[in-house]
CSV table of C-alpha atoms and ligand atoms in Angstrom, one decimal:
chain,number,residue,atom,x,y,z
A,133,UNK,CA,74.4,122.8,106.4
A,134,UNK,CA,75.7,120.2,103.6
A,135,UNK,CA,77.8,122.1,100.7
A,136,UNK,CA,76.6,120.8,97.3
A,137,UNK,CA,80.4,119.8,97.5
A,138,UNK,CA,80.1,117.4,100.8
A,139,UNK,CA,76.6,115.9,99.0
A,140,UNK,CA,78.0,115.4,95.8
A,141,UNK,CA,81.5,113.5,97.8
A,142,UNK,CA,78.4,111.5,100.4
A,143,UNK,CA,76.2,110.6,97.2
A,144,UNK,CA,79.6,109.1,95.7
A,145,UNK,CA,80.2,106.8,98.5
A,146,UNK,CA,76.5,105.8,99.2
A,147,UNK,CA,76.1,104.8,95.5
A,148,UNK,CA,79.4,102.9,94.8
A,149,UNK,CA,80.0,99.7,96.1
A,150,UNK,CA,83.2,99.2,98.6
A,151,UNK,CA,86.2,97.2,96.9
A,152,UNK,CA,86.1,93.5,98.3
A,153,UNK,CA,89.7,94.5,99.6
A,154,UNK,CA,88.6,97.2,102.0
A,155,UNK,CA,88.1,95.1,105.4
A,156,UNK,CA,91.7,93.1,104.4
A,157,UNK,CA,93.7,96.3,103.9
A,158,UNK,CA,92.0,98.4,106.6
A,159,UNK,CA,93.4,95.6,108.9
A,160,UNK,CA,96.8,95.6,107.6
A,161,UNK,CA,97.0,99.4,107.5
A,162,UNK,CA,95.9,99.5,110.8
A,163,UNK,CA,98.9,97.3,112.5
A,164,UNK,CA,101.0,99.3,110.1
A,165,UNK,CA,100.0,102.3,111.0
A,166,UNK,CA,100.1,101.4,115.0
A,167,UNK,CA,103.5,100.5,114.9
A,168,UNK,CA,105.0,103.2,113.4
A,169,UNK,CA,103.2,105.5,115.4
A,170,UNK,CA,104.8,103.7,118.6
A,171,UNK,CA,107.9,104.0,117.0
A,172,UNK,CA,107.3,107.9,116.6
A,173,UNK,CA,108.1,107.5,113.0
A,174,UNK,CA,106.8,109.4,110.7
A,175,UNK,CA,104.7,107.7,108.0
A,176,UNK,CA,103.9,108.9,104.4
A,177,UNK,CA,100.9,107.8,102.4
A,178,UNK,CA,102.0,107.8,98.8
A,179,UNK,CA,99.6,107.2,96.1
A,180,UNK,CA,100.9,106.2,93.1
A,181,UNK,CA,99.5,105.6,89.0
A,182,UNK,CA,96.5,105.7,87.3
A,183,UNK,CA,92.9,105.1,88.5
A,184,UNK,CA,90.5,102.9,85.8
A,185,UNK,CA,86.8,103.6,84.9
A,186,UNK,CA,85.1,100.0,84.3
A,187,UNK,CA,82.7,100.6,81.7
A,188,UNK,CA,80.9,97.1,82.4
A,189,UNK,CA,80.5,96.2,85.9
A,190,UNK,CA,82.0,92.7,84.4
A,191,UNK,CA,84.5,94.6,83.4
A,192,UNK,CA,86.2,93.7,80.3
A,193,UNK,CA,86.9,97.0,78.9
A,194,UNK,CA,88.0,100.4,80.7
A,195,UNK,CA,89.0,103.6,80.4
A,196,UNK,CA,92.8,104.0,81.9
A,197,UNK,CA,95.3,107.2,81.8
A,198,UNK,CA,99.3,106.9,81.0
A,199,UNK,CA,100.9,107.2,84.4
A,200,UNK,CA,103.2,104.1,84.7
A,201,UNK,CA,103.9,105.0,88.5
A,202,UNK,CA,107.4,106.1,87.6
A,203,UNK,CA,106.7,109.1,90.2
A,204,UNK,CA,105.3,106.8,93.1
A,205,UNK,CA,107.8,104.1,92.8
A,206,UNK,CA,111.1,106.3,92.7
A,207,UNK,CA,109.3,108.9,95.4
A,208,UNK,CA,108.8,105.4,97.9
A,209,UNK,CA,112.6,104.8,98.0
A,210,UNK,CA,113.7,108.6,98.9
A,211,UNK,CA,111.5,108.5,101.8
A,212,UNK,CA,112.5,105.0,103.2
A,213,UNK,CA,116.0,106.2,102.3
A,214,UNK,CA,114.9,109.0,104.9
A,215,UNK,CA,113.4,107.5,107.8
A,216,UNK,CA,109.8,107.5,106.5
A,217,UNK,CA,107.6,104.4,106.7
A,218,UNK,CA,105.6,104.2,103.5
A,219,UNK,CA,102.2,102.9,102.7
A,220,UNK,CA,102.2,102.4,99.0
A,221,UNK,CA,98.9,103.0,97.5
A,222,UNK,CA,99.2,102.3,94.0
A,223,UNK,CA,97.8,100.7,91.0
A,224,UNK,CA,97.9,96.8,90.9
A,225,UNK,CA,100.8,96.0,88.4
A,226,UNK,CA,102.5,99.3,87.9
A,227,UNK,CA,106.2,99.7,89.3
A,228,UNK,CA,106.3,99.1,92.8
A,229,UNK,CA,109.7,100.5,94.7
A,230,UNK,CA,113.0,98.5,94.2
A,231,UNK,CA,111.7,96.1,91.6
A,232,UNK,CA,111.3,99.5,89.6
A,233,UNK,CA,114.8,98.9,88.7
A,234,UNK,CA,114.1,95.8,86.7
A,235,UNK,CA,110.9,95.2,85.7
A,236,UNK,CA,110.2,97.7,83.2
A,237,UNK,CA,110.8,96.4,79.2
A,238,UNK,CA,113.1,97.7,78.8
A,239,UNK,CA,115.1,96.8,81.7
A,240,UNK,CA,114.3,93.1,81.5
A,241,UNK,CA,115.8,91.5,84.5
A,242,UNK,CA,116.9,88.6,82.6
A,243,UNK,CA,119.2,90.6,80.8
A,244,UNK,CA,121.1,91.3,84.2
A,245,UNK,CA,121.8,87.4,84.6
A,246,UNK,CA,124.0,85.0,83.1
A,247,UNK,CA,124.7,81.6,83.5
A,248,UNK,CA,128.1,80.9,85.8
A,249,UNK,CA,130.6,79.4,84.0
A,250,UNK,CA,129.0,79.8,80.3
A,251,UNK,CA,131.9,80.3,78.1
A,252,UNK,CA,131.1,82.6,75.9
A,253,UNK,CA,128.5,84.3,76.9
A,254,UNK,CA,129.5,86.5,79.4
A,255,UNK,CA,133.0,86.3,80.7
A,256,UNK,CA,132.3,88.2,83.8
A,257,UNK,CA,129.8,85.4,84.9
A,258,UNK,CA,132.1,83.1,87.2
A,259,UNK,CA,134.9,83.5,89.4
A,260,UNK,CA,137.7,84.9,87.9
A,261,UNK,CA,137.3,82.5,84.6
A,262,UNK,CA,136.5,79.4,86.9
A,263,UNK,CA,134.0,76.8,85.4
A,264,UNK,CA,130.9,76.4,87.9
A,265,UNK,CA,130.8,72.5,88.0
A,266,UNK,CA,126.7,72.4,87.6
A,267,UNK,CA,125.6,75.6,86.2
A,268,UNK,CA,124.0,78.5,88.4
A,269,UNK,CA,122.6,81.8,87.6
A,270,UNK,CA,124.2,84.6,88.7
A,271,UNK,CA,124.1,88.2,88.3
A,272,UNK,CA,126.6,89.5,85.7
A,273,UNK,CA,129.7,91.4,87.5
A,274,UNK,CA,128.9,95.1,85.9
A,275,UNK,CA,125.3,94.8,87.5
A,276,UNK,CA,126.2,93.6,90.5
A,277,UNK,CA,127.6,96.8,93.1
A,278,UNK,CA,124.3,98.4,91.9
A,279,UNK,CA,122.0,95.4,92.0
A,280,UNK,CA,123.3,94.8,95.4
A,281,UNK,CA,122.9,98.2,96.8
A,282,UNK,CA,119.0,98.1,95.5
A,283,UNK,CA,118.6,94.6,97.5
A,284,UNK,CA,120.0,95.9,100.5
A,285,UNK,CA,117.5,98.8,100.9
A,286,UNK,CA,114.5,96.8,99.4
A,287,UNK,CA,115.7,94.0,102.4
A,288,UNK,CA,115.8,96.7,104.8
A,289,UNK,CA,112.5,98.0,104.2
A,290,UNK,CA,110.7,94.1,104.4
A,291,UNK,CA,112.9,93.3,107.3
A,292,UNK,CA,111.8,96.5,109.6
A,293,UNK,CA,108.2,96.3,108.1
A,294,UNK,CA,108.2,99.9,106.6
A,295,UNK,CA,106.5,99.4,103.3
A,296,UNK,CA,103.2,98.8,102.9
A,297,UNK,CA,102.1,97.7,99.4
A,298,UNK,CA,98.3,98.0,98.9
A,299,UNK,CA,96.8,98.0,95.3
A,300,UNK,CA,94.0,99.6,93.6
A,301,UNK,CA,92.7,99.4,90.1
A,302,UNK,CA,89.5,101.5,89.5
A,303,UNK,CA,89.0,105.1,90.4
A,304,UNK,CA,86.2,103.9,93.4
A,305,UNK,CA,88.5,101.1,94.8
A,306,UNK,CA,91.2,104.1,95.4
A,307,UNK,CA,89.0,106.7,96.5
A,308,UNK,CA,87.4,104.1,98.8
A,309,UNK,CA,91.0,102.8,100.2
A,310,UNK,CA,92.5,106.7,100.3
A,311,UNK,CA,89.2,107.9,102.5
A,312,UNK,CA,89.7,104.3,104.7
A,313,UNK,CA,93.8,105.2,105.1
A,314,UNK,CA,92.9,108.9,106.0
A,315,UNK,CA,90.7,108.3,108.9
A,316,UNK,CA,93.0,105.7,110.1
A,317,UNK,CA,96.1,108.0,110.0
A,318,UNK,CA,94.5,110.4,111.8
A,319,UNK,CA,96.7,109.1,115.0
A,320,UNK,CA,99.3,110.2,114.1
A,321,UNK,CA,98.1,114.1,113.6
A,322,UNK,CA,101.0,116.1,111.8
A,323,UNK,CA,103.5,113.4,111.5
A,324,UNK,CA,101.5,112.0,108.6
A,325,UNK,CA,102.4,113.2,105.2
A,326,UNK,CA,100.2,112.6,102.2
A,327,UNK,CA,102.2,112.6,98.9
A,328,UNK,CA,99.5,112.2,96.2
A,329,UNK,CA,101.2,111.5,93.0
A,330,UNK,CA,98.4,109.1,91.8
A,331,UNK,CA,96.9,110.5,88.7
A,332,UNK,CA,93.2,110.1,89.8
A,333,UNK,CA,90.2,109.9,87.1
A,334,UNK,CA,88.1,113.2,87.1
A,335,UNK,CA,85.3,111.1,84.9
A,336,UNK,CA,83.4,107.4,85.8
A,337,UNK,CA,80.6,106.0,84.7
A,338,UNK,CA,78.3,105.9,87.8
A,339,UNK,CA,76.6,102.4,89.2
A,340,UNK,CA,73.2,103.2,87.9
A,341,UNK,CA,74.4,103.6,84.0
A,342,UNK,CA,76.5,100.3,84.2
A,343,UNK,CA,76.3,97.6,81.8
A,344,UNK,CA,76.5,94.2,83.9
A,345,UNK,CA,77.8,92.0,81.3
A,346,UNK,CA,80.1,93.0,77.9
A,347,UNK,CA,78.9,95.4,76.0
A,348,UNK,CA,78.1,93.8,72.1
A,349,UNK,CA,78.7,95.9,69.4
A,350,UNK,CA,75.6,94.4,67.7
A,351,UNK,CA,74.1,95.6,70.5
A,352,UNK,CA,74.6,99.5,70.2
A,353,UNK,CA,72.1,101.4,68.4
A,354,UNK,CA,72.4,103.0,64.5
A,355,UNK,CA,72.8,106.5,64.2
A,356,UNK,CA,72.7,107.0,60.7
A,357,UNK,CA,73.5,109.9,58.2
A,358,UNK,CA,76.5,111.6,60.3
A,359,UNK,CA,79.0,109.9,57.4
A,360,UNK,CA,81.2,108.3,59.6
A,361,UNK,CA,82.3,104.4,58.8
A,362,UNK,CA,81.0,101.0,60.8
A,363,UNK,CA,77.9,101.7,59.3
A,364,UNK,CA,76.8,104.6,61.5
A,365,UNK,CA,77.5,102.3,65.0
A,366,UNK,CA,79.2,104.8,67.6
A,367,UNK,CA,79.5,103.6,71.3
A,368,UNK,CA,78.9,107.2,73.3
A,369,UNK,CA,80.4,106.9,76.8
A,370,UNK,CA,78.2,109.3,79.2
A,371,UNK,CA,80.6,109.9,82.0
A,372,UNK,CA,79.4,112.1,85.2
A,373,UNK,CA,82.3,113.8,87.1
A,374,UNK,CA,84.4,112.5,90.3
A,375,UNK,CA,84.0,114.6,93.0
A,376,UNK,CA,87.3,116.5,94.2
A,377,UNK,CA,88.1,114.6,97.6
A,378,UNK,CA,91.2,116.7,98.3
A,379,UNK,CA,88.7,119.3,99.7
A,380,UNK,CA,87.1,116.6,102.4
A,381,UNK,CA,90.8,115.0,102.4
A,382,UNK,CA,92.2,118.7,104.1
A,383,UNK,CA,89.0,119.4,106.0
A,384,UNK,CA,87.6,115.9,107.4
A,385,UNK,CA,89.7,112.9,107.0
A,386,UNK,CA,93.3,114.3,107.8
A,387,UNK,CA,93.0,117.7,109.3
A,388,UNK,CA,96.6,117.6,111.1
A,389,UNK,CA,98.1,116.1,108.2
A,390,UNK,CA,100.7,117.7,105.8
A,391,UNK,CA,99.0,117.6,102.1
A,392,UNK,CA,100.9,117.6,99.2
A,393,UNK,CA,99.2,116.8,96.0
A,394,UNK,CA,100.5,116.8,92.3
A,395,UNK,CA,99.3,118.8,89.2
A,396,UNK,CA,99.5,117.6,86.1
A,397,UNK,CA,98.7,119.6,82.8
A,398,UNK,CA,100.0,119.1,78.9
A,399,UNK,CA,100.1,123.2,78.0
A,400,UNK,CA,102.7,125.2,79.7
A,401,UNK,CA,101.1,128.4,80.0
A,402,UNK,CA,97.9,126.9,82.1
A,403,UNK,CA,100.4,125.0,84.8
A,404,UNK,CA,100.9,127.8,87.3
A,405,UNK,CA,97.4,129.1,87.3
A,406,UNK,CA,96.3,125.7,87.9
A,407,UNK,CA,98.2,124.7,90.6
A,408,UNK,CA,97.3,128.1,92.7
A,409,UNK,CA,94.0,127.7,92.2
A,410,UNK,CA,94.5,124.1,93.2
A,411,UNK,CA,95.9,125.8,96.6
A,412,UNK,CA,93.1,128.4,96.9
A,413,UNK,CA,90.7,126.0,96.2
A,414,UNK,CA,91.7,123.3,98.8
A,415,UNK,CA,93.6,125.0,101.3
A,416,UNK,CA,96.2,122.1,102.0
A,417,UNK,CA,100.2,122.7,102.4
A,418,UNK,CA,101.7,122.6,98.9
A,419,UNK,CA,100.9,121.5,95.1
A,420,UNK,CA,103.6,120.5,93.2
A,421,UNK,CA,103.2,120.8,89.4
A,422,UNK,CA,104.5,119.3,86.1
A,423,UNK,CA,103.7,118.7,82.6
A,424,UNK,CA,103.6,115.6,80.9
A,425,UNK,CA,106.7,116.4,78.5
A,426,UNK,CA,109.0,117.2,81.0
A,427,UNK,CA,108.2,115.6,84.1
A,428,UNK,CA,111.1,113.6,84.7
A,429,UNK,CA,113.5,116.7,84.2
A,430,UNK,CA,111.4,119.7,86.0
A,431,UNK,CA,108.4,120.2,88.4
A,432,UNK,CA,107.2,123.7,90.4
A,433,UNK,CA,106.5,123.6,94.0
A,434,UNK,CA,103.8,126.0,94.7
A,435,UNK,CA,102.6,127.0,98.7
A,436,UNK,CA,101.8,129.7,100.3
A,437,UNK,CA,105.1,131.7,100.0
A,438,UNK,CA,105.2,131.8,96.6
A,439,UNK,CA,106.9,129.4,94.0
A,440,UNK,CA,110.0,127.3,93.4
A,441,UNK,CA,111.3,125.5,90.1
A,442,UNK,CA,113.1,122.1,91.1
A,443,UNK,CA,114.9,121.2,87.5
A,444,UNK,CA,117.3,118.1,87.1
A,445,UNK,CA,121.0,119.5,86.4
A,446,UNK,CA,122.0,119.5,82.5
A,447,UNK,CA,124.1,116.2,82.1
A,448,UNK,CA,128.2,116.3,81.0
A,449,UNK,CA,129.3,113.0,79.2
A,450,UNK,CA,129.3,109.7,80.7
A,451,UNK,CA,127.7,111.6,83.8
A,452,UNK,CA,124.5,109.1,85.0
A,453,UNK,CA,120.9,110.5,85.1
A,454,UNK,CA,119.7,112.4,88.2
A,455,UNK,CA,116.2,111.3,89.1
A,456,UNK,CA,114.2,114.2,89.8
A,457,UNK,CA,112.4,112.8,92.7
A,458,UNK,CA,115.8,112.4,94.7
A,459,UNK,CA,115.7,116.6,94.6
A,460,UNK,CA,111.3,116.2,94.9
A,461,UNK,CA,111.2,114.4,97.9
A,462,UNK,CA,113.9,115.8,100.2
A,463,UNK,CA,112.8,119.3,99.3
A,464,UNK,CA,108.7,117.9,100.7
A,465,UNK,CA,110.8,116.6,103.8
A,466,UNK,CA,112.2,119.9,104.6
A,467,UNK,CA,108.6,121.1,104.7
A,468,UNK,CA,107.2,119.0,106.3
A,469,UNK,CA,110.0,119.0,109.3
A,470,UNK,CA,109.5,123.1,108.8
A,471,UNK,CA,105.7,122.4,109.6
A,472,UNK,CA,106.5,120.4,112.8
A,473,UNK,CA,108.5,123.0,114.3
A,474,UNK,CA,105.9,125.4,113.6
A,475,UNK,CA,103.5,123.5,115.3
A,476,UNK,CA,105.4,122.4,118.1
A,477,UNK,CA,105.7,126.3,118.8
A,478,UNK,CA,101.7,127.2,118.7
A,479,UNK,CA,101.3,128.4,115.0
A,480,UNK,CA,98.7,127.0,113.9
A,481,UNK,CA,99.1,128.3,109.9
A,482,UNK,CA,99.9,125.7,107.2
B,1500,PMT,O1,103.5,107.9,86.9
B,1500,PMT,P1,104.4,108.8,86.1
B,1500,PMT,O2,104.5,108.5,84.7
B,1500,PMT,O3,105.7,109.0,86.8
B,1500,PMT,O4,103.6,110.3,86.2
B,1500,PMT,C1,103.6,111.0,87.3
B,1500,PMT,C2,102.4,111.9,87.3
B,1500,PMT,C3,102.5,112.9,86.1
B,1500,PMT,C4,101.1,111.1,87.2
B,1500,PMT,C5,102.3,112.7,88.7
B,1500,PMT,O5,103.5,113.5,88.8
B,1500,PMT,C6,101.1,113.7,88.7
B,1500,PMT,O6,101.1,114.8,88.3
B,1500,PMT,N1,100.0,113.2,89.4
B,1500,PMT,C7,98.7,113.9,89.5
B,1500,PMT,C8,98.0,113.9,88.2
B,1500,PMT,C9,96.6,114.3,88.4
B,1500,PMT,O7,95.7,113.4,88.6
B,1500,PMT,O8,96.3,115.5,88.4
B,1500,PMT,P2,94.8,116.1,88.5
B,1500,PMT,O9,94.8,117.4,87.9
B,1500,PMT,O10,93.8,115.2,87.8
B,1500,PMT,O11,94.5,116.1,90.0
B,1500,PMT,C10,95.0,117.0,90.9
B,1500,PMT,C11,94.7,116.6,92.3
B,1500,PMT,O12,93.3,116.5,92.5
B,1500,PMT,C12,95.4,115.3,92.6
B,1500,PMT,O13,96.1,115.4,93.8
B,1500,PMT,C13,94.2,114.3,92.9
B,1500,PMT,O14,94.4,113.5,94.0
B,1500,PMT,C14,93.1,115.3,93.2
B,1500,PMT,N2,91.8,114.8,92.7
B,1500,PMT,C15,91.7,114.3,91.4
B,1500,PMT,C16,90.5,113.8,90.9
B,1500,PMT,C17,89.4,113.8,91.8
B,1500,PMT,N3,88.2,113.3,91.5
B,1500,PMT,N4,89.5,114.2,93.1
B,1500,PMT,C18,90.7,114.7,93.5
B,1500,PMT,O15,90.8,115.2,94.7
């Protein structure tokens, strides 16, 4: 019989429309997916930013959360750096691997570029101080080992076809899309990884409650006496929860599959709890856990076997950042690879 857990996750999908995109990227994942799994590569689904909540079906306004996709985007280039392929779920316009490097604000890539020749402006723009007879843009000579090192993998991964970029915006269009890459990855059993660093809504406003068209403030009713200003006028958002799919994720649509998922809490003293109780709850391979302050310095793995603290080391001068996710994701490899060998020799544990 049904859980109250599978109805509520069928009722979800029954009542909310499919994005328009679904046919167009279940097509694309599938040749993806098919060619990596004749390769005998293993392939990584990698979900990445923050899911919206329309609140008008014409949606003008939304609810959205902070994640920039910081995690996803840096995350993407470690496993390609690895041998993975990659389907990129993530939010349309966060930061997307490789451009990452130059498209946040304050990063500008405009500010990596000069024009050749330009005296003074940049001297390191030319050829050893030559003047460029017509004037071209080039990238300015302190930039250019790096910026040439990020093109190289970014051509790489276009070239051999191992990235696939598919966006979402609202929390349906991504649970809709995840459930659709699932079922399809299914092929490749316990090569697939899922690496889900998305930060998904846990509250939408469901089909039935809707506004179609903008909602007017002139529209909303008075609720007078309660003191507060705009002349009593409060807009009240009644939210119903998003099911958990991780549960139906580990159990139905990738049972082989390695499951790693993310935890993400703001006080410091509920992080562990939550992230074994994530594990209890869902049974899957590993949750790794942070808090929004420190994220980009420290994160906990937590599985099975107990619990292990991945921390960025503490910087000396003119030493350059570490990014945590070049420690994150070869530590999930190693698991993963431990999982296949375990598997290849009949234990059938996670
Ligand atoms: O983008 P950055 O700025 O780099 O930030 C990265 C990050 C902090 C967003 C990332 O590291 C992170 O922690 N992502 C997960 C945040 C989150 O959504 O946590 P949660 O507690 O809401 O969800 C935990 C798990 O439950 C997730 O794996 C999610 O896929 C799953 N979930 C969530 C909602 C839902 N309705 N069903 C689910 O199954």
């Amino acid at each position: 019989m049904a859980t109250t857990h599978e109805l509520s996750e069928t009722h979800y999908f029954e009542t909310n429309p499919p994005p328009s995109t679904l046919p167009e990227h279940t097509a694309l994942a599938n040749s993806f997916i098919k060619l990596h799994h004749s390769a005998s590569r293993p392939v990584v689904l990698l979900t990445s930013g923050g899911t919206t909540v329309p609140l008008e079906n014409q949606t003008v306004r939304f609810i959205d959360n902070f994640s920039a996709g910081t995690r996803g985007a840096t995350s993407a280039e470690y496993f390609l750096s690895q041998g993975y392929a990659v389907v990129f779920l993530h939010r349309q316009f966060s930061l997307l691997p490789f451009s990452r490097h130059y498209s946040h604000s304050t990063n500008c890539f405009l500010d990596f570029l000069s024009e050749w020749g330009r005296i003074g402006e940049d001297d390191e723009g030319g050829k050893d101080g030559e003047q460029a007879a017509t004037p071209d843009v080039v990238v300015k000579a302190r930039y250019r080992q790096q910026m040439l090192s990020v093109l190289r993998k970014y051509r790489k991964a276009k070239e051999q076809n191992l990235l696939l970029l598919l966006p979402f915006t609202t929390v349906t269009s991504y649970l809709f899309t995840l459930k659709m890459l699932a079922c399809q990855m299914q092929c490749l059993g316990n090569e697939a990884l899922f690496y889900l660093a998305a930060a998904v809504s846990d509250f939408f406003v469901p089909p039935s409650r809707m506004a179609e068209h903008k909602i007017q403030s002139g529209d909303i009713p008075s609720t007078d006496g309660d003191g507060s200003t705009g002349g009593g006028k409060k807009l009240v958002v009644d939210l119903d929860p998003v099911p958990k799919f991780l549960k139906r994720l580990v159990e139905q649509w990738a049972p082989r599959a390695m499951i790693v998922s993310f935890k993400l809490e703001t006080d410091p003293s509920m992080l562990l709890s939550k992230c074994r109780q994530s594990l209890d709850r869902y049974s899957h391979h590993l949750v790794i856990g942070n808090l929004l302050s420190t994220r980009k310095r420290e994160v906990v793995f937590v599985d099975r076997k107990g619990l292990e603290w991945i921390r960025t080391p503490e910087l000396r001068d003119g030493e350059e950042e570490v990014e945590i996710e070049s420690l994150i994701v070869p530590a999930v490899i190693r698991k993963h690879q431990e999982l296949l060998q375990r598997q290849r020799s009949g234990d059938t544990n996670r």
